[in-house]
Amino acid sequence: MRILVLGSGAREHAIITALLAEKADHDIIAAPGNAGIAGDVDVIHLDPTNGQVVTTFALENNIELVIIGPEAPLVAGVADRLRQRGIAVFGPGKAAAQLEGSKTFAKRIMDAAGVPTGLAARAGTLAEAIEAIDSYGAPYVVKADGLAAGKGVLVTSDREAALSHAEYWLQHGAVLVEEFLAGQEVSLFLLSDGHNVLPLSPAQDYKLLLDGDQGPNTGGMGAYSPLPWLPAGFVDEVIETVALPTVRQLAAEQTPFIGLLYCGLIVTDRGIRVIEFNARFGDPETQVVLPRLITPLSELLFAASTGGLGVLPQPEFSADVAVTVVLASEGYPETPLTGRTITGLSAALAVEGVSIAHAATALNDEGALVATGGRVLSVVATAPDFAAARERAYRALALLELVGGQYRGDIAERVTGQ
Ligand code: AMP
Ligand code: GLY
C-alpha cells in the first residue's frame, strides 16, 4: 500500500516501524519526519497542517492511506480535505477532533452520551474560576480549554498557583475547573470507523517530569504496556460505557469519529472516569502498544478509514511486555536547549529487544545527530517480563550521550515482578 504518515515525533516513528514490521512491501512516505524516520523511509518537507498541500501531494503520488499522527492537522481540518477528494484517511475531521481540541466540547459530548467523567465547570472570568476552585476544593485542577501542547493543565494543592494558572489561561480563552480524581491512570486506544470500535492493548503514561511523579507536567516521559493490575473486564467496560456511547453521539451529530479515540481514564474507587479524550495516538504510549501488536497495523488503520472495522476480529497482541523511556533535553519542558549532539545509538540499539523511536532529532551540517527540541527520542524495550524490559531500556539509555539529557528512572517500576 502507498501510505503517507503526517508528523515528526516518536509516535510517528513507532507507527512507521510497525508498518515496516509487516514486511508487506508498503511504500511509506513521511511528512515532515525526523532524522530517525528519514533513515527508514522517504521523507518530504511539506506543512502537515496545510490541507490543500497535503491533498495535492496525496493525489499526485497515488497515496492510498494517509495516517495523521499529531492533533494540529486534525484540528486544522486536514482529514476533511483528504476525504472530500476520496482519499482514505486515518484521523477525524475538524468537527470530531474537537473532542481533543476543546475540553468543553468533550464534556458536552460526554454529558450527552452519559459517559462517566468528573465534575467540571467552565469559567470565562476570574470570578467564575475562583468560585469553581473554591467549590471543588483542593487538590485543584485547572485546564485551558483549547490545545495547549501539554502546558494547559495544572493539578496543585496551592490555591494561589491555581488562581494564577486560571488568570493566565483566561487571557487565551475559557478555562475548565474540575474535581480532582484520585486513582491509577490508563490510556486506552480504540480504533473507530465512525460506528464500530476495536481496542488496542492498554498502556500507562508517566506525565510528570521527575521520578516519583514530581515536577512539572510534560507531554509524557515514559510508558509501559500491558497493565497487569487492571481488573478483568476493564477493556470491555470502557468499550460499553465510554467508547461506543461517544462514537454513537458523534455519529448522531453528523460528525463521525474516524481514527484513534484515545481514552485517558482514571480508575477511581467509584469506578472508571474519563479525564480526557485525544483524537490521535498518544505519545509515548504508542511506542509500547505498537511493538506488541501482531495484527498488521495497515489492515486495521485502512479498515477504520473505510468503514470496515465491524467485520474484523479484535487485534492480537504479543505476550511480551514493553517499556519506553523518553530522553529529553536539558531545560525541558520550559525551555529545552537544542543543537546538542546525541551519540551512542549503535551501542544502545545492540541491546537485545531495544529499538529507538526518534522525536526531535536532525542531522547537522557535519552529519552528526543533534537534538532539536524537548522530547528527543524514546528508548523502547520489549521482553518477556517488566524487570527484563526495564533492565534493557535503562542499559540502552546509559549508553546514549546527550549533554544535560534527562530521563525518569522509575518507568514501570511499579509493575516489576508482574
Ligand atoms: P490532561 O491533559 O487533561 O490529560 O491532564 C494532564 C494530567 O493531569 C492527567 O494525565 C492527569 O494526571 C492530571 N489530571 C487531569 N485532570 C485531572 C483530574 N480531574 N483529577 C486528577 N488528575 C487530573
Ligand atoms: N501521552 C499523552 C498524550 O499523548 O497526550
XYZ file of C-alpha atoms and ligand atoms in Angstrom:
446
model
C 0.000 0.000 0.000
C 1.155 3.581 -0.632
C 0.957 5.257 2.757
C 1.598 8.861 3.802
C 2.306 9.433 7.507
C 1.959 13.017 8.744
C 4.023 14.086 11.745
C 7.546 14.156 13.086
C 7.553 12.624 16.558
C 8.452 9.338 18.205
C 4.803 8.320 17.823
C 5.065 8.619 14.040
C 8.391 6.766 14.079
C 6.711 3.971 16.063
C 3.807 3.871 13.582
C 6.251 3.624 10.677
C 8.278 0.930 12.462
C 5.075 -1.099 12.919
C 4.162 -0.690 9.234
C 7.649 -1.800 8.190
C 7.467 -4.781 10.559
C 4.587 -6.150 8.469
C 7.146 -6.876 5.729
C 4.349 -6.134 3.283
C 6.269 -4.105 0.744
C 4.452 -0.867 1.562
C 5.633 2.399 0.023
C 5.789 4.732 3.009
C 6.384 8.472 2.868
C 6.576 10.653 5.967
C 5.973 14.382 6.154
C 7.966 16.002 7.565
C 9.520 13.188 9.666
C 12.794 13.460 11.589
C 16.331 12.057 11.327
C 15.297 8.597 12.548
C 12.298 8.384 10.247
C 14.432 9.579 7.315
C 16.727 6.625 7.977
C 13.814 4.218 7.471
C 11.523 5.696 4.781
C 11.302 8.602 2.331
C 10.507 11.985 3.861
C 9.173 15.129 2.256
C 9.113 18.613 3.628
C 5.562 19.801 3.470
C 3.454 21.515 6.111
C 1.267 18.738 7.586
C -1.341 21.273 8.749
C -1.946 22.624 5.237
C -4.854 20.549 3.898
C -4.511 21.853 0.360
C -0.816 20.982 0.144
C -1.273 17.555 1.744
C -4.210 16.685 -0.537
C -2.394 17.748 -3.691
C 0.628 15.699 -2.679
C -1.530 12.659 -1.874
C -3.355 12.849 -5.214
C -0.214 13.368 -7.259
C 1.514 10.460 -5.542
C -1.380 7.978 -5.605
C -1.459 7.717 -1.835
C -3.916 5.008 -0.728
C -3.928 5.761 3.005
C -2.993 8.878 4.966
C -2.237 8.395 8.670
C -2.400 11.631 10.652
C -0.166 11.455 13.729
C -0.484 14.742 15.656
C -3.502 16.777 16.709
C -2.651 20.008 14.875
C -3.516 18.753 11.341
C -6.710 17.153 12.682
C -7.914 20.347 14.328
C -6.938 22.238 11.156
C -9.304 20.016 9.113
C -6.715 18.213 7.002
C -8.697 14.938 7.200
C -11.801 16.684 5.802
C -9.892 17.951 2.762
C -8.478 14.497 2.046
C -11.846 12.773 2.476
C -13.535 15.259 0.149
C -11.150 14.033 -2.540
C -11.890 10.384 -1.803
C -8.591 9.565 -0.105
C -8.706 7.072 2.783
C -7.509 8.864 5.902
C -6.980 7.668 9.445
C -7.882 10.651 11.595
C -11.100 12.503 12.400
C -12.335 15.616 10.643
C -12.157 19.040 12.214
C -15.546 18.776 13.959
C -14.926 15.398 15.633
C -11.343 16.417 16.509
C -12.880 18.988 18.841
C -13.113 16.053 21.222
C -9.445 16.818 21.848
C -9.310 20.444 20.671
C -11.918 21.750 23.104
C -12.328 20.416 26.608
C -15.796 21.992 26.874
C -16.851 20.233 23.646
C -15.580 16.948 25.097
C -17.535 17.495 28.317
C -20.705 18.277 26.340
C -20.365 15.064 24.308
C -19.721 13.061 27.481
C -22.787 14.567 29.154
C -24.962 13.886 26.120
C -23.671 10.312 25.837
C -23.809 9.563 29.568
C -20.075 8.858 29.759
C -18.649 8.774 33.306
C -16.352 11.743 33.939
C -15.502 14.106 36.780
C -17.450 17.245 37.616
C -16.270 20.314 35.734
C -17.205 23.960 35.495
C -16.375 26.240 32.593
C -15.159 29.680 33.635
C -14.928 32.683 31.345
C -13.906 35.152 34.053
C -11.600 35.034 37.046
C -14.568 35.420 39.395
C -16.196 32.317 37.907
C -12.908 30.437 38.139
C -12.446 31.368 41.810
C -15.971 30.245 42.609
C -15.403 26.853 40.974
C -11.941 26.419 42.515
C -13.352 27.026 45.979
C -16.420 24.917 45.483
C -14.433 21.797 44.407
C -11.636 22.397 46.945
C -8.067 21.049 46.942
C -6.326 19.478 45.122
C -7.261 21.936 42.392
C -7.459 21.005 38.698
C -7.422 23.911 36.237
C -7.250 23.405 32.461
C -7.018 25.665 29.439
C -9.970 24.957 27.168
C -8.094 24.671 23.842
C -4.941 22.904 22.667
C -2.040 23.943 24.874
C 0.695 21.429 23.997
C 0.591 19.797 27.425
C 1.021 23.112 29.249
C -2.631 23.927 29.877
C -3.260 21.576 32.808
C -2.332 22.322 36.394
C -3.046 19.990 39.292
C -1.983 21.591 42.562
C -2.802 21.958 46.233
C -1.629 25.571 46.119
C -4.708 27.789 45.726
C -2.639 30.804 44.642
C -0.979 28.749 41.886
C -4.403 27.501 40.738
C -5.690 31.067 40.558
C -2.724 32.402 38.641
C -2.908 29.483 36.177
C -6.584 30.324 35.615
C -5.770 34.008 35.242
C -3.029 33.298 32.695
C -5.123 30.978 30.512
C -8.204 33.204 30.699
C -6.259 35.634 28.520
C -6.355 32.949 25.801
C -9.982 31.862 26.243
C -12.025 29.946 28.782
C -10.710 27.603 31.453
C -12.185 24.458 32.888
C -12.071 23.789 36.626
C -12.503 20.130 37.524
C -12.966 17.986 40.581
C -9.782 16.068 41.424
C -9.969 12.355 40.613
C -7.696 10.003 42.547
C -6.543 6.665 41.120
C -4.309 4.956 38.580
C -4.350 6.382 35.069
C -4.897 4.275 31.956
C -4.518 5.207 28.313
C -6.756 3.030 26.173
C -6.642 3.460 22.389
C -9.638 2.442 20.308
C -9.748 2.320 16.540
C -13.001 3.768 15.253
C -14.531 3.715 11.772
C -17.255 6.121 12.864
C -19.571 3.365 14.145
C -17.556 0.361 15.315
C -14.595 0.338 17.675
C -11.732 -2.106 18.271
C -9.473 -1.773 21.316
C -5.699 -1.856 21.373
C -3.801 -3.004 24.456
C -3.921 -0.589 27.445
C -0.855 1.433 28.456
C 0.154 3.751 31.263
C 1.891 7.070 30.678
C 4.120 8.962 33.139
C 3.211 12.598 32.632
C 5.342 14.377 35.211
C 8.992 15.214 34.585
C 10.649 13.692 37.627
C 10.818 10.356 39.439
C 8.055 9.667 41.907
C 5.614 11.829 39.907
C 7.216 15.112 40.858
C 7.924 18.242 38.845
C 6.018 19.884 36.008
C 3.565 18.249 33.606
C 5.099 17.147 30.280
C 3.959 15.534 27.047
C 4.885 12.179 28.631
C 8.210 10.836 29.957
C 7.670 7.097 29.608
C 5.092 4.334 29.404
C 4.551 0.609 29.682
C 2.097 -1.928 28.296
C 0.138 -4.055 29.132
C -1.222 -3.177 32.589
C -1.167 -6.384 34.649
C -3.063 -4.755 37.527
C -6.190 -3.890 35.546
C -9.390 -5.583 36.735
C -10.826 -8.299 34.485
C -13.330 -6.912 32.013
C -11.828 -3.415 32.091
C -11.466 -3.024 28.325
C -14.998 -4.298 27.667
C -16.358 -1.895 30.261
C -14.599 1.052 28.599
C -15.963 -0.017 25.229
C -19.536 -0.228 26.566
C -19.579 2.792 28.870
C -17.156 5.186 27.174
C -16.084 4.443 23.613
C -19.295 3.253 21.948
C -21.528 5.925 23.558
C -19.041 8.621 22.475
C -18.716 7.324 18.917
C -22.524 6.982 18.632
C -23.082 10.500 19.932
C -20.635 11.949 17.403
C -22.239 9.923 14.590
C -25.685 11.165 15.660
C -24.371 14.735 15.418
C -23.234 14.046 11.818
C -19.569 14.315 12.859
C -18.446 10.677 12.823
C -15.180 9.915 14.562
C -12.874 8.060 12.167
C -9.465 7.470 13.642
C -7.967 6.796 17.027
C -10.094 7.510 20.062
C -7.628 7.928 22.915
C -9.435 7.458 26.207
C -7.480 8.985 29.096
C -9.018 7.283 32.127
C -8.666 7.180 35.885
C -9.666 4.052 37.788
C -11.194 5.606 40.920
C -12.717 3.751 43.857
C -16.091 4.789 42.453
C -15.336 3.309 39.019
C -13.841 4.363 35.701
C -13.811 8.084 34.885
C -12.677 9.821 31.683
C -10.154 12.599 32.292
C -9.680 13.477 28.662
C -10.072 12.299 25.107
C -7.468 12.708 22.432
C -8.199 12.302 18.748
C -4.925 10.531 17.850
C -2.399 8.010 19.068
C -0.748 9.005 22.356
C 2.938 9.729 22.684
C 4.791 7.889 24.320
C 2.117 5.172 24.766
C 2.189 4.282 21.048
C 5.851 3.322 21.446
C 4.824 0.497 23.841
C 1.495 -0.530 22.278
C 2.528 -0.976 18.643
C 5.669 -3.115 19.175
C 3.348 -5.681 20.835
C 0.766 -5.639 18.027
C 0.700 -8.846 15.986
C -2.189 -7.961 13.628
C -0.905 -5.919 10.646
C -1.335 -2.245 11.553
C -2.047 -1.137 7.986
C -5.042 -3.509 7.763
C -6.522 -2.093 10.954
C -5.999 1.551 10.014
C -7.252 1.054 6.461
C -10.376 -0.761 7.734
C -11.040 2.052 10.223
C -10.599 4.635 7.462
C -13.008 2.884 5.099
C -15.845 1.822 7.402
C -14.680 -1.768 7.664
C -13.914 -2.398 11.344
C -17.195 -4.209 12.024
C -16.052 -7.378 10.267
C -12.618 -7.590 11.887
C -11.722 -9.600 14.992
C -10.046 -7.856 17.941
C -6.389 -7.038 17.273
C -3.895 -9.571 18.618
C -1.007 -8.670 20.916
C 2.171 -10.481 21.872
C 2.553 -11.779 25.436
C 5.799 -9.801 25.654
C 5.700 -6.550 27.599
C 7.102 -3.205 26.504
C 8.646 -0.296 28.382
C 9.618 3.054 26.911
C 11.666 5.820 28.490
C 11.848 9.282 26.938
C 15.199 11.061 26.712
C 14.572 14.813 26.972
C 16.800 17.842 26.517
C 18.123 19.941 29.381
C 15.564 22.608 30.219
C 12.550 20.565 29.046
C 9.636 21.264 29.391
C 10.011 25.039 29.863
C 12.952 25.964 27.628
C 14.715 22.968 26.081
C 18.293 23.555 24.982
C 18.743 22.321 21.429
C 21.565 21.705 18.964
C 23.474 19.279 21.198
C 24.833 16.069 19.719
C 23.496 12.630 20.614
C 25.876 9.694 20.444
C 25.890 6.024 21.399
C 22.890 4.978 19.305
C 24.518 1.902 17.767
C 25.575 0.606 21.165
C 22.102 1.240 22.596
C 20.464 -0.496 19.642
C 22.696 -3.521 20.164
C 20.940 -4.235 23.473
C 18.547 -7.166 22.981
C 14.921 -6.141 22.468
C 15.737 -2.436 22.182
C 14.646 -0.014 19.486
C 14.741 3.778 19.357
C 11.895 5.976 18.198
C 13.232 9.372 17.187
C 11.353 12.572 18.007
C 13.277 15.862 17.968
C 16.363 14.758 16.036
C 18.096 16.063 12.931
C 21.446 15.679 11.221
C 23.584 18.834 11.328
C 25.850 20.061 8.510
C 28.630 17.737 9.670
C 26.285 14.763 9.600
C 26.082 14.483 13.399
C 22.791 13.666 15.095
C 21.565 16.621 17.155
C 18.599 17.323 19.421
C 16.152 19.844 18.005
C 13.556 20.011 20.761
C 12.343 18.863 24.174
C 11.498 15.203 23.852
C 14.426 13.911 21.807
C 13.795 10.194 21.475
C 12.124 7.212 23.117
C 14.097 4.120 24.030
C 11.751 1.132 23.675
C 12.457 -2.281 25.174
C 10.424 -5.451 24.842
C 10.981 -8.562 26.946
C 9.049 -11.447 28.494
C 8.600 -9.527 31.778
C 8.825 -5.996 33.123
C 12.011 -6.468 35.134
C 13.841 -7.580 31.990
C 12.286 -4.845 29.827
C 13.289 -2.167 32.333
C 16.790 -3.538 32.610
C 17.165 -3.471 28.810
C 15.727 0.030 28.449
C 17.937 1.532 31.136
C 21.040 -0.316 29.916
C 20.445 1.212 26.474
C 19.847 4.677 27.943
C 23.110 4.528 29.844
C 24.870 4.022 26.501
C 23.369 7.179 24.989
C 25.078 10.507 25.431
C 23.339 13.853 25.312
C 24.829 16.607 27.463
C 22.217 17.682 30.022
C 19.837 14.935 28.872
C 17.189 13.952 31.389
C 15.024 10.887 31.852
C 12.987 9.283 34.585
C 14.485 6.286 36.339
C 11.238 4.791 37.618
C 9.256 3.951 34.487
C 7.331 0.681 35.033
C 8.998 0.202 38.399
C 5.595 -0.333 39.997
C 4.956 -3.448 37.895
C 8.266 -5.248 38.200
C 7.614 -8.696 39.482
C 4.492 -8.918 37.291
P -4.977 16.157 30.610
O -4.125 16.952 29.682
O -6.379 16.615 30.722
O -4.821 14.677 30.376
O -4.310 16.309 32.042
C -2.946 16.019 32.252
C -2.772 15.213 33.512
O -3.283 15.930 34.639
C -3.557 13.906 33.525
O -2.865 12.881 32.911
C -3.718 13.654 34.999
O -2.550 13.122 35.561
C -3.884 15.034 35.531
N -5.315 15.347 35.640
C -6.083 15.946 34.714
N -7.357 16.070 35.138
C -7.394 15.532 36.371
C -8.428 15.366 37.346
N -9.669 15.802 37.144
N -8.105 14.768 38.511
C -6.842 14.329 38.730
N -5.822 14.477 37.866
C -6.092 15.072 36.703
N 0.803 10.831 26.349
C -0.221 11.798 26.365
C -0.671 12.235 25.055
O -0.281 11.727 24.035
O -1.475 13.152 25.013
